[in-house]
Coordinates of C-alpha atoms in Angstrom, one line a residue:
X1 CA 77.9 75.4 117.6
X2 CA 77.9 73.5 120.9
X3 CA 78.6 69.9 121.3
X4 CA 75.4 67.9 121.9
X5 CA 74.9 65.3 124.6
X6 CA 76.0 61.7 123.8
X7 CA 72.3 60.7 124.2
X8 CA 71.2 63.1 121.5
X9 CA 74.1 62.0 119.2
X10 CA 73.3 58.3 119.6
X11 CA 69.6 58.8 119.1
X12 CA 70.0 60.9 115.9
X13 CA 72.7 58.5 114.6
X14 CA 70.3 55.6 115.1
X15 CA 67.4 57.4 113.5
X16 CA 65.3 57.5 116.6
X17 CA 65.1 61.2 116.5
X18 CA 65.5 63.6 113.5
X19 CA 69.0 64.9 112.9
X20 CA 69.6 68.6 113.4
X21 CA 70.7 68.8 109.7
X22 CA 70.7 66.3 106.9
X23 CA 72.7 66.7 103.6
X24 CA 70.7 64.6 101.2
X25 CA 71.5 63.0 97.9
X26 CA 75.2 63.5 97.6
X27 CA 78.1 61.0 97.6
X28 CA 80.8 61.1 100.3
X29 CA 84.5 60.7 99.5
X30 CA 86.0 58.1 101.8
X31 CA 89.6 59.4 102.1
X32 CA 90.8 56.0 103.5
X33 CA 89.6 53.7 100.7
X34 CA 88.9 56.2 98.0
X35 CA 85.3 55.0 97.5
X36 CA 82.4 57.3 96.9
X37 CA 79.7 56.4 99.4
X38 CA 76.0 56.8 98.7
X39 CA 73.7 58.0 101.4
X40 CA 72.7 60.9 103.5
X41 CA 74.9 62.7 106.0
X42 CA 73.2 63.3 109.3
X43 CA 74.6 66.0 111.6
X44 CA 73.9 66.6 115.3
X45 CA 75.2 69.9 116.6
X46 CA 78.8 70.1 115.5
X47 CA 79.3 66.4 114.9
X48 CA 78.5 63.9 112.1
X49 CA 76.3 61.1 113.4
X50 CA 75.3 59.2 110.3
X51 CA 76.4 58.3 106.7
X52 CA 75.6 55.6 104.1
X53 CA 71.9 55.5 105.1
X54 CA 68.6 57.5 104.9
X55 CA 67.9 60.1 107.6
X56 CA 65.2 62.6 108.5
X57 CA 66.2 66.0 109.7
X58 CA 64.9 69.2 111.2
X59 CA 66.7 70.9 108.3
X60 CA 67.4 69.2 105.0
X61 CA 69.8 70.5 102.3
X62 CA 69.6 68.8 98.9
X63 CA 73.1 68.1 97.6
X64 CA 72.0 65.7 94.8
X65 CA 74.7 65.1 92.3
X66 CA 77.4 66.6 94.5
X67 CA 80.4 65.1 96.2
X68 CA 81.1 65.7 99.9
X69 CA 84.7 65.8 101.0
X70 CA 86.2 66.5 104.4
X71 CA 87.0 70.2 105.2
X72 CA 90.5 71.3 104.2
X73 CA 93.2 71.9 106.8
X74 CA 95.9 74.5 106.1
X75 CA 98.7 73.1 108.2
X76 CA 101.0 76.1 108.2
X77 CA 100.4 79.8 107.6
X78 CA 100.7 83.3 109.1
X79 CA 97.3 84.9 108.9
X80 CA 99.0 88.3 109.1
X81 CA 100.4 87.7 105.5
X82 CA 96.8 87.7 104.2
X83 CA 96.9 91.4 105.3
X84 CA 93.5 91.1 106.9
X85 CA 92.5 90.3 110.5
X86 CA 91.7 86.7 111.5
X87 CA 88.0 87.5 111.3
X88 CA 88.3 88.7 107.7
X89 CA 90.6 85.8 106.9
X90 CA 87.8 83.6 108.2
X91 CA 85.3 85.3 105.9
X92 CA 87.4 85.2 102.7
X93 CA 89.0 81.7 103.0
X94 CA 86.3 79.7 104.8
X95 CA 84.1 79.6 101.7
X96 CA 87.0 78.1 99.7
X97 CA 86.7 75.0 101.9
X98 CA 89.3 75.7 104.6
X99 CA 87.7 74.6 107.9
X100 CA 90.8 74.4 110.0
X101 CA 93.8 76.7 109.8
X102 CA 97.0 76.1 111.9
X103 CA 98.6 79.5 112.2
X104 CA 101.7 80.9 113.8
X105 CA 101.2 84.6 114.8
X106 CA 105.0 85.0 114.4
X107 CA 104.7 88.2 112.5
X108 CA 102.7 90.2 114.9
X109 CA 104.6 88.7 117.8
X110 CA 107.8 90.1 116.3
X111 CA 106.2 93.5 116.4
X112 CA 104.4 93.7 119.7
X113 CA 105.3 90.4 121.5
X114 CA 103.0 88.3 123.7
X115 CA 99.9 90.6 123.3
X116 CA 100.0 89.7 119.6
X117 CA 99.7 86.0 120.4
X118 CA 97.0 86.7 122.9
X119 CA 95.1 88.6 120.2
X120 CA 95.2 85.6 117.9
X121 CA 94.1 83.2 120.6
X122 CA 91.2 85.5 121.4
X123 CA 90.2 85.8 117.7
X124 CA 90.5 82.0 117.2
X125 CA 87.8 81.5 119.8
X126 CA 85.4 83.6 117.7
X127 CA 85.7 82.6 114.1
X128 CA 83.5 80.1 112.2
X129 CA 86.7 78.4 110.9
X130 CA 88.6 76.5 113.6
X131 CA 91.8 78.5 113.9
X132 CA 94.5 76.7 115.9
X133 CA 97.5 78.7 117.2
X134 CA 101.0 77.5 117.4
X135 CA 102.9 79.6 120.0
X136 CA 105.7 81.6 118.2
X137 CA 109.1 80.1 118.9
X138 CA 111.5 82.6 117.4
X139 CA 111.0 86.2 118.5
X140 CA 113.3 87.5 117.2
X141 CA 114.2 85.0 114.6
X142 CA 117.9 85.7 114.8
X143 CA 120.2 87.7 117.1
X144 CA 121.1 89.7 114.0
X145 CA 117.6 91.2 113.8
X146 CA 116.1 94.1 115.7
X147 CA 112.5 93.1 116.3
X148 CA 109.9 94.9 118.3
X149 CA 109.9 92.2 121.0
X150 CA 111.7 89.2 122.5
X151 CA 109.9 86.1 123.7
X152 CA 111.5 83.5 125.9
X153 CA 110.3 80.2 127.2
X154 CA 109.0 81.8 130.4
X155 CA 106.9 84.2 128.4
X156 CA 105.2 81.3 126.5
X157 CA 104.4 79.2 129.6
X158 CA 101.3 81.3 130.7
X159 CA 99.9 80.9 127.2
X160 CA 100.0 77.1 127.2
X161 CA 96.8 75.2 127.7
X162 CA 94.6 77.6 125.8
X163 CA 91.8 75.7 124.0
X164 CA 92.8 77.1 120.7
X165 CA 96.5 76.4 121.2
X166 CA 98.1 73.5 119.5
X167 CA 101.9 73.5 120.2
X168 CA 105.1 75.4 119.5
X169 CA 105.4 77.1 116.1
X170 CA 108.1 76.6 113.4
X171 CA 111.5 76.3 115.0
X172 CA 113.5 78.4 112.5
X173 CA 116.7 78.6 114.5
X174 CA 117.8 75.1 113.5
X175 CA 121.5 75.9 114.2
X176 CA 120.4 76.8 117.7
X177 CA 118.8 73.4 118.0
X178 CA 121.7 71.5 116.6
X179 CA 124.3 73.3 118.8
X180 CA 121.9 73.4 121.8
X181 CA 121.6 77.2 122.3
X182 CA 120.2 77.6 125.9
X183 CA 117.2 79.7 124.9
X184 CA 116.3 77.2 122.2
X185 CA 116.7 74.3 124.6
X186 CA 114.4 75.9 127.2
X187 CA 111.6 76.2 124.6
X188 CA 112.1 72.7 123.4
X189 CA 112.1 71.3 126.9
X190 CA 108.9 73.3 127.7
X191 CA 107.1 71.7 124.8
X192 CA 108.7 68.3 125.0
X193 CA 106.1 65.6 124.1
X194 CA 103.8 68.2 122.5
X195 CA 103.6 69.3 118.9
X196 CA 106.6 71.3 117.6
X197 CA 106.6 72.6 114.1
X198 CA 109.7 72.4 112.0
X199 CA 111.5 74.8 109.6
X200 CA 114.8 73.6 108.3
X201 CA 115.5 74.4 104.7
X202 CA 118.1 72.2 103.0
X203 CA 119.0 70.5 106.2
X204 CA 120.0 66.9 105.6
X205 CA 122.3 64.2 107.1
X206 CA 123.3 64.1 110.7
X207 CA 122.2 67.7 111.1
X208 CA 118.7 66.7 110.2
X209 CA 118.9 63.7 112.5
X210 CA 119.8 66.0 115.4
X211 CA 117.0 68.4 114.6
X212 CA 114.4 65.7 114.5
X213 CA 115.7 64.2 117.7
X214 CA 114.6 67.4 119.5
X215 CA 111.0 66.3 119.0
X216 CA 110.3 68.4 115.9
X217 CA 107.6 66.7 113.8
X218 CA 106.8 68.7 110.6
X219 CA 108.6 70.4 107.8
X220 CA 107.2 72.9 105.2
X221 CA 110.6 74.2 103.9
X222 CA 111.5 71.3 101.6
X223 CA 112.0 72.7 98.1
X224 CA 113.0 69.5 96.2
X225 CA 111.6 66.0 96.0
X226 CA 115.0 64.6 97.1
X227 CA 115.0 66.8 100.2
X228 CA 111.4 66.0 101.0
X229 CA 112.0 62.3 100.6
X230 CA 114.9 62.2 103.1
X231 CA 112.7 64.1 105.6
X232 CA 109.8 61.7 105.1
X233 CA 112.2 58.7 105.5
X234 CA 113.4 60.2 108.8
X235 CA 109.9 60.5 110.2
X236 CA 108.9 64.0 109.5
X237 CA 105.5 65.0 108.1
X238 CA 106.2 67.0 104.9
X239 CA 103.9 69.9 104.2
X240 CA 103.7 70.7 100.5
X241 CA 103.8 74.5 100.3
X242 CA 102.3 76.8 97.6
X243 CA 102.1 80.4 98.7
X244 CA 102.3 83.7 96.9
X245 CA 106.1 83.7 97.2
X246 CA 107.2 80.2 98.2
X247 CA 106.0 77.9 95.5
X248 CA 107.1 74.3 96.0
X249 CA 104.1 72.4 94.8
X250 CA 105.5 71.5 91.3
X251 CA 108.8 70.3 92.8
X252 CA 107.1 68.1 95.4
X253 CA 104.2 66.9 93.4
X254 CA 105.9 63.7 92.2
X255 CA 106.3 62.6 95.8
X256 CA 102.6 62.7 96.6
X257 CA 101.2 59.2 96.0
X258 CA 98.6 57.0 97.5
X259 CA 101.5 55.5 99.6
X260 CA 103.0 58.7 100.9
X261 CA 99.9 60.8 101.2
X262 CA 99.3 59.5 104.8
X263 CA 102.4 61.5 105.8
X264 CA 102.1 64.5 103.6
X265 CA 99.9 67.6 104.1
X266 CA 99.2 70.9 102.3
X267 CA 99.9 74.4 103.4
X268 CA 100.1 77.9 102.0
X269 CA 102.6 79.9 104.1
X270 CA 101.1 82.3 102.8
X271 CA 98.7 83.5 100.1
X272 CA 97.9 87.2 99.7
X273 CA 94.5 88.6 98.9
X274 CA 95.3 88.8 95.2
X275 CA 96.0 85.1 94.9
X276 CA 93.1 84.2 97.2
X277 CA 90.6 86.3 95.2
X278 CA 91.8 85.3 91.8
X279 CA 92.8 81.7 92.3
X280 CA 91.6 80.4 95.7
X281 CA 93.4 78.9 98.6
X282 CA 93.9 75.2 99.3
X283 CA 91.2 74.5 96.7
X284 CA 93.7 75.9 94.2
X285 CA 96.4 73.5 95.3
X286 CA 94.0 70.5 95.1
X287 CA 93.0 71.4 91.6
X288 CA 96.6 71.9 90.5
X289 CA 97.9 68.7 92.1
X290 CA 95.2 66.6 90.5
X291 CA 95.8 68.3 87.1
X292 CA 99.5 67.4 87.5
X293 CA 98.7 63.7 87.9
X294 CA 98.4 63.1 91.6
X295 CA 95.7 60.6 92.6
X296 CA 92.6 62.5 93.7
X297 CA 92.3 60.4 96.8
X298 CA 95.9 61.1 97.8
X299 CA 95.4 64.8 97.4
X300 CA 92.2 65.0 99.4
X301 CA 93.7 62.8 102.0
X302 CA 96.7 65.1 102.4
X303 CA 94.3 68.1 102.6
X304 CA 92.3 66.6 105.4
X305 CA 92.9 63.3 107.3
X306 CA 96.7 63.3 107.0
X307 CA 96.8 66.9 108.2
X308 CA 94.5 66.1 111.1
X309 CA 96.6 63.1 112.1
X310 CA 99.9 65.1 111.8
X311 CA 98.7 67.6 114.3
X312 CA 96.8 65.3 116.7
X313 CA 93.4 66.5 115.7
X314 CA 91.6 63.2 116.0
X315 CA 88.2 64.7 115.8
X316 CA 88.3 65.7 112.1
X317 CA 89.6 64.8 108.7
X318 CA 86.9 62.3 107.6
X319 CA 83.2 62.4 107.0
X320 CA 82.3 59.6 109.5
X321 CA 80.2 59.3 112.6
X322 CA 81.6 61.1 115.6
X323 CA 83.8 63.5 113.7
X324 CA 83.4 67.2 113.4
X325 CA 81.0 68.2 110.7
X326 CA 83.7 69.9 108.6
X327 CA 82.3 69.3 105.1
X328 CA 82.9 70.8 101.7
X329 CA 80.3 70.2 99.0
X330 CA 81.9 70.3 95.6
X331 CA 80.7 69.6 92.0
X332 CA 83.6 67.4 91.0
X333 CA 86.8 66.1 92.5
X334 CA 89.0 67.5 89.8
X335 CA 87.6 71.0 89.7
X336 CA 87.2 71.3 93.5
X337 CA 84.7 74.3 93.5
X338 CA 83.2 74.7 96.9
X339 CA 79.4 75.2 96.7
X340 CA 78.7 74.8 100.4
X341 CA 81.1 74.6 103.4
X342 CA 80.4 73.6 107.0
X343 CA 82.7 74.0 109.9
X344 CA 81.6 72.2 113.0
X345 CA 78.1 72.0 111.6
X346 CA 78.0 75.8 110.9
X347 CA 77.5 76.9 107.3
X348 CA 79.9 79.6 106.1
X349 CA 77.4 82.4 105.2
X350 CA 76.7 86.0 106.0
X351 CA 74.5 85.1 109.0
X352 CA 77.3 83.0 110.6
X353 CA 79.8 85.8 110.1
X354 CA 77.5 88.4 111.5
X355 CA 76.9 86.3 114.7
X356 CA 80.6 86.3 115.6
X357 CA 82.1 88.3 118.5
X358 CA 85.0 90.5 117.4
X359 CA 88.1 91.1 119.4
X360 CA 89.4 94.7 118.8
X361 CA 92.7 94.8 116.8
X362 CA 95.9 95.5 118.6
X363 CA 99.2 96.9 117.6
X364 CA 98.1 100.4 116.4
X365 CA 100.7 103.2 116.0
X366 CA 103.5 100.6 115.9
X367 CA 105.7 102.4 113.3
X368 CA 108.2 104.5 115.2
X369 CA 110.9 104.9 112.6
X370 CA 113.1 107.9 112.3
X371 CA 112.4 110.4 109.6
X372 CA 114.8 109.6 106.8
X373 CA 116.3 111.7 104.0
X374 CA 117.9 110.9 100.7
X375 CA 121.3 110.9 102.4
X376 CA 120.1 108.0 104.6
X377 CA 120.5 105.6 101.7
X378 CA 124.0 106.3 100.7
X379 CA 126.3 103.3 100.9
X380 CA 129.6 104.1 102.5
X381 CA 132.2 102.0 100.9
X382 CA 135.9 101.8 100.1
X383 CA 135.9 98.8 97.7
X384 CA 134.0 98.1 94.5
X385 CA 133.6 94.4 95.1
X386 CA 130.0 94.2 96.5
X387 CA 127.8 91.6 98.0
X388 CA 124.4 91.4 96.2
X389 CA 121.2 89.6 97.1
X390 CA 120.1 87.5 94.1
X391 CA 116.4 86.9 93.8
X392 CA 115.1 83.4 93.1
X393 CA 111.5 84.1 92.1
X394 CA 109.1 81.7 93.8
X395 CA 111.6 81.0 96.6
X396 CA 112.4 82.7 99.9
X397 CA 115.9 81.4 99.7
X398 CA 118.2 83.8 97.7
X399 CA 121.6 83.8 96.0
X400 CA 124.7 85.4 97.3
X401 CA 126.1 87.3 94.3
X402 CA 129.2 89.4 93.8
X403 CA 129.2 92.5 91.6
X404 CA 131.6 95.3 90.9
X405 CA 129.9 98.6 91.7
X406 CA 131.9 101.8 91.2
X407 CA 132.2 104.3 94.0
X408 CA 131.0 107.8 93.1
X409 CA 131.5 110.6 95.7
X410 CA 131.9 108.0 98.4
X411 CA 128.7 106.2 97.5
X412 CA 127.7 103.1 95.5
X413 CA 124.7 104.1 93.4
X414 CA 121.9 101.9 92.0
X415 CA 122.4 100.8 88.4
X416 CA 119.0 99.9 86.9
X417 CA 120.6 99.0 83.5
X418 CA 122.4 96.1 85.3
X419 CA 119.3 95.5 87.5
X420 CA 121.3 96.5 90.6
X421 CA 118.8 98.2 92.9
X422 CA 119.4 99.7 96.3
X423 CA 117.7 97.9 99.2
X424 CA 117.5 99.4 102.7
X425 CA 116.1 98.4 106.1
X426 CA 115.0 101.1 108.5
X427 CA 114.4 100.1 112.1
X428 CA 110.8 101.1 113.0
X429 CA 110.2 99.8 116.5
X430 CA 111.8 102.8 118.2
X431 CA 114.7 100.8 119.5
X432 CA 117.9 102.1 117.8
X433 CA 116.9 103.9 114.6
X434 CA 119.5 101.9 112.5
X435 CA 119.5 102.0 108.8
X436 CA 121.2 99.3 106.7
X437 CA 121.7 99.3 103.0
X438 CA 122.8 96.9 100.3
X439 CA 122.0 95.8 96.7
X440 CA 119.5 93.4 95.2
X441 CA 119.4 91.9 91.7
X442 CA 116.3 90.4 90.0
X443 CA 113.8 93.0 91.1
X444 CA 113.8 94.8 87.7
X445 CA 113.0 98.2 89.1
X446 CA 113.9 101.0 86.7
X447 CA 112.4 104.1 88.4
X448 CA 111.1 105.2 91.8
X449 CA 110.9 103.2 95.0
X450 CA 108.7 100.6 96.8
X451 CA 108.6 100.3 100.6
X452 CA 106.8 98.1 103.1
X453 CA 106.5 97.4 106.8
X454 CA 105.8 93.7 106.0
X455 CA 109.5 92.7 106.3
X456 CA 110.2 89.2 107.6
X457 CA 110.8 88.4 110.3
X458 CA 111.6 91.6 112.2
X459 CA 109.0 93.7 110.2
X460 CA 111.1 96.9 110.1
X461 CA 110.7 99.1 107.0
X462 CA 112.1 97.5 103.8
X463 CA 112.6 99.7 100.8
X464 CA 114.0 99.2 97.3
X465 CA 114.6 101.9 94.9
X466 CA 116.8 103.6 92.3
X467 CA 116.1 107.2 93.5
X468 CA 117.0 108.2 97.0
X469 CA 114.5 111.0 97.3
X470 CA 111.7 108.6 96.3
X471 CA 113.0 106.0 98.8
X472 CA 112.9 108.6 101.6
X473 CA 109.3 109.6 100.6
X474 CA 108.2 106.0 100.6
X475 CA 109.8 105.2 104.0
X476 CA 108.4 108.3 105.7
X477 CA 105.0 107.8 104.2
X478 CA 104.8 104.4 106.0
X479 CA 105.1 106.2 109.3
X480 CA 102.2 108.5 108.4
X481 CA 99.8 105.6 107.5
X482 CA 100.8 103.3 110.4
X483 CA 102.6 100.9 108.1
X484 CA 101.7 99.0 104.9
X485 CA 102.9 99.3 101.3
X486 CA 103.8 102.4 99.2
X487 CA 104.8 102.9 95.6
X488 CA 106.5 106.2 94.8
X489 CA 107.9 107.8 91.6
X490 CA 109.1 111.3 90.9
X491 CA 108.3 112.6 94.4
X492 CA 104.7 111.4 94.2
X493 CA 102.9 108.5 95.9
X494 CA 101.4 106.4 93.1
X495 CA 99.6 103.8 95.3
X496 CA 99.5 102.7 98.9
X497 CA 97.8 100.3 101.3
X498 CA 97.7 101.2 105.0
X499 CA 98.1 98.2 107.3
X500 CA 97.6 99.9 110.7
X501 CA 97.4 96.6 112.8
X502 CA 101.0 96.2 113.8
X503 CA 102.0 97.5 110.3
X504 CA 100.8 94.1 109.0
X505 CA 97.1 93.9 108.7
X506 CA 94.3 96.1 107.5
X507 CA 91.1 97.0 109.4
X508 CA 89.2 97.0 106.1
X509 CA 87.2 94.2 104.5
X510 CA 89.0 91.7 102.3
X511 CA 87.5 93.2 99.2
X512 CA 88.9 96.6 100.0
X513 CA 92.4 95.2 100.5
X514 CA 92.2 93.2 97.3
X515 CA 91.3 96.3 95.3
X516 CA 94.2 98.3 96.9
X517 CA 96.6 95.5 96.0
X518 CA 95.4 95.5 92.4
X519 CA 96.3 99.2 92.3
X520 CA 99.6 98.6 94.0
X521 CA 100.6 95.9 91.5
X522 CA 99.6 98.1 88.6
X523 CA 101.7 101.0 90.0
X524 CA 104.7 98.7 90.5
X525 CA 104.4 97.6 86.9
X526 CA 104.8 101.2 85.8
X527 CA 108.2 101.1 87.4
X528 CA 109.1 98.1 85.2
X529 CA 109.1 95.7 88.2
X530 CA 109.7 92.2 86.7
X531 CA 108.4 90.2 89.7
X532 CA 104.9 88.7 89.8
X533 CA 104.6 89.4 93.6
X534 CA 107.0 92.3 94.3
X535 CA 105.6 93.2 97.7
X536 CA 105.8 89.8 99.2
X537 CA 109.2 89.2 97.5
X538 CA 110.4 92.4 99.1
X539 CA 109.3 91.2 102.5
X540 CA 111.6 88.2 102.3
X541 CA 114.5 90.0 100.8
X542 CA 115.1 91.9 104.0
X543 CA 116.0 88.7 106.0
X544 CA 119.4 89.6 107.5
X545 CA 121.0 86.2 107.0
X546 CA 121.1 83.9 104.0
X547 CA 122.2 80.5 105.2
X548 CA 124.3 78.4 102.9
X549 CA 124.3 74.8 104.2
X550 CA 127.2 72.4 104.1
X551 CA 127.7 69.1 105.7
X552 CA 131.1 68.9 107.4
X553 CA 133.2 65.9 108.0
X554 CA 131.6 65.7 111.4
X555 CA 128.2 65.4 109.7
X556 CA 127.0 68.7 111.3
X557 CA 126.0 71.9 109.6
X558 CA 128.1 74.9 108.8
X559 CA 126.1 78.1 108.4
X560 CA 127.7 80.7 106.3
X561 CA 126.1 84.0 107.1
X562 CA 125.8 86.8 104.5
X563 CA 124.8 90.1 105.9
X564 CA 123.1 92.7 103.6
X565 CA 124.6 95.5 105.7
X566 CA 127.4 97.1 103.6

């Protein structure tokens, strides 16, 4: 919806002309004072022009007995991890009350580079929801990864200034910041004075001071209240994260109070279609935080006004005159069930979705992996002492374990009785064809194999299994379906979900993806997988480095790197 003239807005706000739309009979939550304000809400085009009074409108919607709250802002996510395109994300998440999503197209950028970011910027101009794009800062995320692209500061410069752009995305290479890597410094200098998103798990002390001094403003990786408190005290905006894999809400909930909520926000980073369909999105977080004892005003403030302020979006976050008409009509603050959602004055409904332009997807035929055989997964070794990745369910950080695994015929075999499962990464961008293998504990797999091209952050093929033939079938099948997820047992594909858009997103509607994931989860359970979200957990297990942080006597950070390559 276009912005109306100032004359029209003033006239409608003063009641001299009927408002374009009036929401009548509800109460407005003031996220500053916590009061519930009586009166109509008058809307002119995409802006609110009147509250706390009576208005006439060309269109009137009766919301008697309901509460109106500002639209929710997801302050950090990767839409690719919803496994649908930005337009389908808009359709499935907008009705949950999310009117602004601040995304980092980091995943698709690591597969196809700048064209992936350009695709997201184009889509963001078409959706009902206001999608804001942070330009991806770490492609690849680490020199140890073989990604499909490399993006330097000079590549980002032409993308700056796009109306849907908002800043530089999460700066994951925090050692590169602290020790002033030239490539990192070039990007930080390019965005100096603009928004720069943070990503610095477990970083404290002087290392954190140095990182923040680079102009980095936000942090979504805090996993304990103590860590989050220090980051708040040092001026960062802390984003409480509750995704499908990374679940930090319970740990950080005690820190969210009326006092701190002005500097805390909510984010998902990320939720898959199963969780969205069964539990919701930010509305789920709001319900849970209130149920855990957080003041309702503090929670809604963090979900709206605080988020808007943290990212410099001064035109939203409150239901007040002059702000964007981003409004969620709910039955009750505690239950947070969205009954009507407006984004910029547009109601999320089938008519609004049908009226959108659609940018064609990019990144087709991106899986260029070599054909693998059972022999590809043998672990060449001359010692039984073995590095093992230990899963911490609900976290993307992992443990560095040591296990004795016997060598049989020059190979270390999976041992499902000890929950020691083989993990392999197959390069799929057509660059070098490398295959790395190792072991993981905590997956619970007893039979077969599971494979995926959703493999952070490089998005090569990740495969776990106890049978090499099944692992080969799973990995090769991904090449045939242009990427996605596959579950295999006994030489047979039990379930699969093609994700042909860069091997990350489906071209199908959200409902189709949800149904396929239900079948995938059920198939994984037949292999005795113990994890609640095995596919997303697998995606993070393939990270090539597990940082263990220590503060040295110089107050800096030592990064102890653990490679999964045997």
